[in-house]
mmCIF file of C-alpha atoms in Angstrom:
data_model
loop_
_atom_site.group_PDB
_atom_site.id
_atom_site.type_symbol
_atom_site.label_atom_id
_atom_site.label_comp_id
_atom_site.label_asym_id
_atom_site.label_seq_id
_atom_site.Cartn_x
_atom_site.Cartn_y
_atom_site.Cartn_z
ATOM 1 C CA MET A 946 24.072 4.519 -10.664
ATOM 2 C CA ARG A 947 20.612 2.875 -10.170
ATOM 3 C CA ASN A 948 20.815 3.630 -6.393
ATOM 4 C CA LYS A 949 22.131 7.060 -5.972
ATOM 5 C CA ASN A 950 18.676 7.256 -8.555
ATOM 6 C CA TYR A 951 17.276 5.452 -5.486
ATOM 7 C CA ARG A 952 18.741 7.808 -2.861
ATOM 8 C CA ILE A 953 17.565 10.727 -4.570
ATOM 9 C CA LEU A 954 14.554 9.549 -4.707
ATOM 10 C CA LEU A 955 14.121 9.210 -1.555
ATOM 11 C CA ILE A 956 15.270 12.592 -0.545
ATOM 12 C CA PHE A 957 13.436 14.446 -2.834
ATOM 13 C CA VAL A 958 9.949 12.170 -1.716
ATOM 14 C CA THR A 959 11.204 13.317 1.562
ATOM 15 C CA ILE A 960 11.756 16.956 0.772
ATOM 16 C CA LEU A 961 7.690 16.516 -0.217
ATOM 17 C CA SER A 962 6.365 15.173 3.162
ATOM 18 C CA LEU A 963 7.769 17.830 4.928
ATOM 19 C CA LEU A 964 6.711 21.116 1.939
ATOM 20 C CA SER A 965 2.978 19.415 2.753
ATOM 21 C CA LEU A 966 3.457 19.945 6.527
ATOM 22 C CA CYS A 967 5.006 22.929 6.718
ATOM 23 C CA ALA A 968 2.331 24.542 4.403
ATOM 24 C CA GLU A 969 -1.129 23.103 6.574
ATOM 25 C CA HIS A 970 1.421 24.876 8.683
ATOM 26 C CA VAL A 971 1.508 27.726 8.052
ATOM 27 C CA PHE A 972 -2.313 26.958 6.371
ATOM 28 C CA SER A 973 -3.246 26.146 9.644
ATOM 29 C CA GLN A 974 -1.740 29.796 10.907
ATOM 30 C CA GLU A 975 -3.589 31.811 7.965
ATOM 31 C CA LYS A 976 -6.380 30.592 8.701
ATOM 32 C CA GLY A 977 -6.443 31.149 12.755
ATOM 33 C CA ILE A 978 -6.104 27.627 13.878
ATOM 34 C CA SER A 979 -4.779 26.394 16.392
ATOM 35 C CA LYS A 980 -1.054 24.741 15.459
ATOM 36 C CA ALA A 981 -1.688 22.385 18.418
ATOM 37 C CA SER A 982 -4.973 21.181 16.725
ATOM 38 C CA THR A 983 -3.203 20.712 13.520
ATOM 39 C CA VAL A 984 -0.149 19.214 14.093
ATOM 40 C CA PRO A 985 1.102 17.421 17.078
ATOM 41 C CA PRO A 986 4.873 17.329 17.727
ATOM 42 C CA ASP A 987 4.791 13.114 16.051
ATOM 43 C CA SER A 988 3.787 14.831 13.191
ATOM 44 C CA MET A 989 7.433 14.739 11.441
ATOM 45 C CA ILE A 990 7.664 11.783 8.823
ATOM 46 C CA SER A 991 8.281 9.225 9.798
ATOM 47 C CA ASP A 992 11.144 6.655 7.345
ATOM 48 C CA PHE A 993 8.303 3.193 7.408
ATOM 49 C CA ASP A 994 5.846 7.044 5.555
ATOM 50 C CA ALA A 995 9.027 8.178 3.202
ATOM 51 C CA ARG A 996 9.651 4.575 1.971
ATOM 52 C CA LEU A 997 5.790 3.803 1.579
ATOM 53 C CA ALA A 998 6.064 7.229 -1.000
ATOM 54 C CA LEU A 999 8.546 5.898 -2.673
ATOM 55 C CA ALA A 1000 7.189 2.201 -3.335
ATOM 56 C CA ARG A 1001 4.244 3.701 -4.606
ATOM 57 C CA ILE A 1002 5.885 6.866 -6.536
ATOM 58 C CA LEU A 1003 8.039 3.962 -8.472
ATOM 59 C CA PHE A 1004 5.071 1.343 -8.944
ATOM 60 C CA TYR A 1005 2.164 3.862 -9.610
ATOM 61 C CA HIS A 1006 4.098 6.628 -10.871
ATOM 62 C CA THR A 1007 7.259 5.740 -12.716
ATOM 63 C CA GLN A 1008 5.686 1.658 -13.346
ATOM 64 C CA THR A 1009 10.045 0.325 -11.927
ATOM 65 C CA LEU A 1010 7.813 -2.566 -11.160
ATOM 66 C CA ASP A 1011 10.958 -4.467 -9.929
ATOM 67 C CA GLU A 1012 11.668 -1.707 -7.845
ATOM 68 C CA ALA A 1013 8.216 -0.796 -6.188
ATOM 69 C CA LEU A 1014 8.642 -5.033 -5.172
ATOM 70 C CA ASN A 1015 12.063 -5.090 -3.347
ATOM 71 C CA GLU A 1016 10.983 -1.809 -2.347
ATOM 72 C CA TYR A 1017 7.686 -2.968 -0.936
ATOM 73 C CA ASN A 1018 9.080 -6.400 -0.157
ATOM 74 C CA ALA A 1019 11.934 -4.602 2.203
ATOM 75 C CA LEU A 1020 9.032 -3.074 3.709
ATOM 76 C CA LEU A 1021 7.380 -6.481 4.117
ATOM 77 C CA ARG A 1022 9.616 -7.691 6.532
ATOM 78 C CA GLU A 1023 10.211 -4.863 8.906
ATOM 79 C CA HIS A 1024 6.411 -4.871 9.109
ATOM 80 C CA PRO A 1025 4.734 -8.014 8.268
ATOM 81 C CA PHE A 1026 1.925 -7.746 9.479
ATOM 82 C CA ASN A 1027 1.043 -4.221 7.605
ATOM 83 C CA THR A 1028 -2.333 -4.325 5.807
ATOM 84 C CA GLN A 1029 -1.738 -1.404 3.451
ATOM 85 C CA ILE A 1030 2.048 -2.311 2.363
ATOM 86 C CA ILE A 1031 0.824 -6.449 1.814
ATOM 87 C CA ASP A 1032 -2.544 -4.508 -0.010
ATOM 88 C CA GLU A 1033 0.213 -2.708 -2.002
ATOM 89 C CA LEU A 1034 2.657 -5.113 -3.120
ATOM 90 C CA SER A 1035 0.035 -7.603 -4.041
ATOM 91 C CA GLN A 1036 -0.795 -4.812 -6.906
ATOM 92 C CA VAL A 1037 2.448 -4.878 -7.938
ATOM 93 C CA TYR A 1038 2.479 -8.439 -8.060
ATOM 94 C CA ILE A 1039 -0.782 -8.476 -10.125
ATOM 95 C CA GLN A 1040 0.620 -6.002 -12.662
ATOM 96 C CA GLN A 1041 3.676 -8.075 -13.185
ATOM 97 C CA LYS A 1042 1.149 -11.134 -13.545
ATOM 98 C CA LYS A 1043 2.884 -12.863 -10.609
ATOM 99 C CA TYR A 1044 -0.518 -14.167 -9.046
ATOM 100 C CA ARG A 1045 0.657 -17.405 -7.629
ATOM 101 C CA GLU A 1046 2.565 -14.906 -5.854
ATOM 102 C CA ALA A 1047 0.018 -12.585 -5.197
ATOM 103 C CA LEU A 1048 -1.830 -15.920 -3.291
ATOM 104 C CA GLU A 1049 0.595 -16.928 -1.061
ATOM 105 C CA LEU A 1050 0.946 -13.280 0.109
ATOM 106 C CA LEU A 1051 -2.574 -12.372 0.624
ATOM 107 C CA THR A 1052 -3.697 -16.496 2.379
ATOM 108 C CA ALA A 1053 -1.008 -16.840 4.020
ATOM 109 C CA PHE A 1054 -1.738 -13.312 5.258
ATOM 110 C CA LEU A 1055 -5.883 -14.009 6.134
ATOM 111 C CA LYS A 1056 -4.161 -17.209 7.838
ATOM 112 C CA ARG A 1057 -3.671 -13.784 10.468
ATOM 113 C CA LYS A 1058 -6.355 -11.708 10.042
ATOM 114 C CA PRO A 1059 -9.390 -13.927 8.537
ATOM 115 C CA ASP A 1060 -11.507 -10.361 9.076
ATOM 116 C CA ASP A 1061 -9.803 -8.129 7.214
ATOM 117 C CA TYR A 1062 -11.693 -7.522 3.806
ATOM 118 C CA THR A 1063 -9.270 -5.034 2.416
ATOM 119 C CA ILE A 1064 -7.175 -8.374 2.032
ATOM 120 C CA LYS A 1065 -10.007 -10.168 0.936
ATOM 121 C CA ILE A 1066 -11.350 -7.637 -1.231
ATOM 122 C CA THR A 1067 -7.488 -7.625 -3.061
ATOM 123 C CA LEU A 1068 -7.507 -11.848 -3.531
ATOM 124 C CA GLY A 1069 -10.303 -11.173 -4.708
ATOM 125 C CA ARG A 1070 -8.823 -9.286 -8.065
ATOM 126 C CA VAL A 1071 -6.175 -11.924 -7.743
ATOM 127 C CA TYR A 1072 -8.896 -14.463 -8.909
ATOM 128 C CA LEU A 1073 -10.628 -11.842 -11.172
ATOM 129 C CA ALA A 1074 -7.451 -11.793 -12.632
ATOM 130 C CA MET A 1075 -6.845 -15.690 -12.746
ATOM 131 C CA LYS A 1076 -9.840 -15.135 -15.058
ATOM 132 C CA ASP A 1077 -11.188 -17.511 -11.713
ATOM 133 C CA TYR A 1078 -14.393 -15.971 -11.561
ATOM 134 C CA ASN A 1079 -16.438 -18.700 -9.369
ATOM 135 C CA LYS A 1080 -13.504 -18.568 -6.748
ATOM 136 C CA ALA A 1081 -14.028 -14.377 -7.304
ATOM 137 C CA LEU A 1082 -17.590 -14.260 -6.816
ATOM 138 C CA GLU A 1083 -17.460 -16.160 -3.797
ATOM 139 C CA LEU A 1084 -15.000 -14.391 -1.872
ATOM 140 C CA PHE A 1085 -16.981 -11.088 -2.910
ATOM 141 C CA ASN A 1086 -20.400 -12.588 -2.569
ATOM 142 C CA GLU A 1087 -18.619 -13.636 1.164
ATOM 143 C CA ILE A 1088 -17.734 -9.902 1.456
ATOM 144 C CA ILE A 1089 -21.132 -9.053 0.703
ATOM 145 C CA SER A 1090 -22.435 -11.040 3.327
ATOM 146 C CA GLN A 1091 -20.340 -9.612 6.408
ATOM 147 C CA LYS A 1092 -22.328 -6.399 5.646
ATOM 148 C CA VAL A 1093 -19.090 -4.470 6.242
ATOM 149 C CA VAL A 1094 -19.477 -0.976 6.579
ATOM 150 C CA ASP A 1095 -16.701 1.500 4.510
ATOM 151 C CA SER A 1096 -17.507 4.112 1.662
ATOM 152 C CA GLU A 1097 -14.219 1.846 0.075
ATOM 153 C CA LEU A 1098 -15.696 -1.271 -0.660
ATOM 154 C CA TYR A 1099 -18.333 -0.415 -3.046
#
């Protein structure tokens, strides 16, 4: 039954994504915008996009954390250097209070990409959740000192 529900949810996410794409196309035609300028030929929703959307739905909307964790881990096996997956998987670990797993995931990623401030921010959040305020403060100060220009950072 669980596998059937998963497949139904994946189909639902794919359909929603396609409907959004169609709505964007109709809107662009109504506004007289060239189809070529708004919908590139490769804009079809990929399996990756649908599965990432499914993982987000499982985590953020249904709070089905174990299933979200499974989906994020499957995506991570296929895309081990994807910052977005690492960040969102860490959020699931934080929600489940699996701080050690989050720390291991984030620090391993930072060894490969030491300047990724998005992952550093998430690591700082893990330290905050663990009440290790000194490490969190040290990390946040390091990020600020890098003078990253990104509105989402602040």
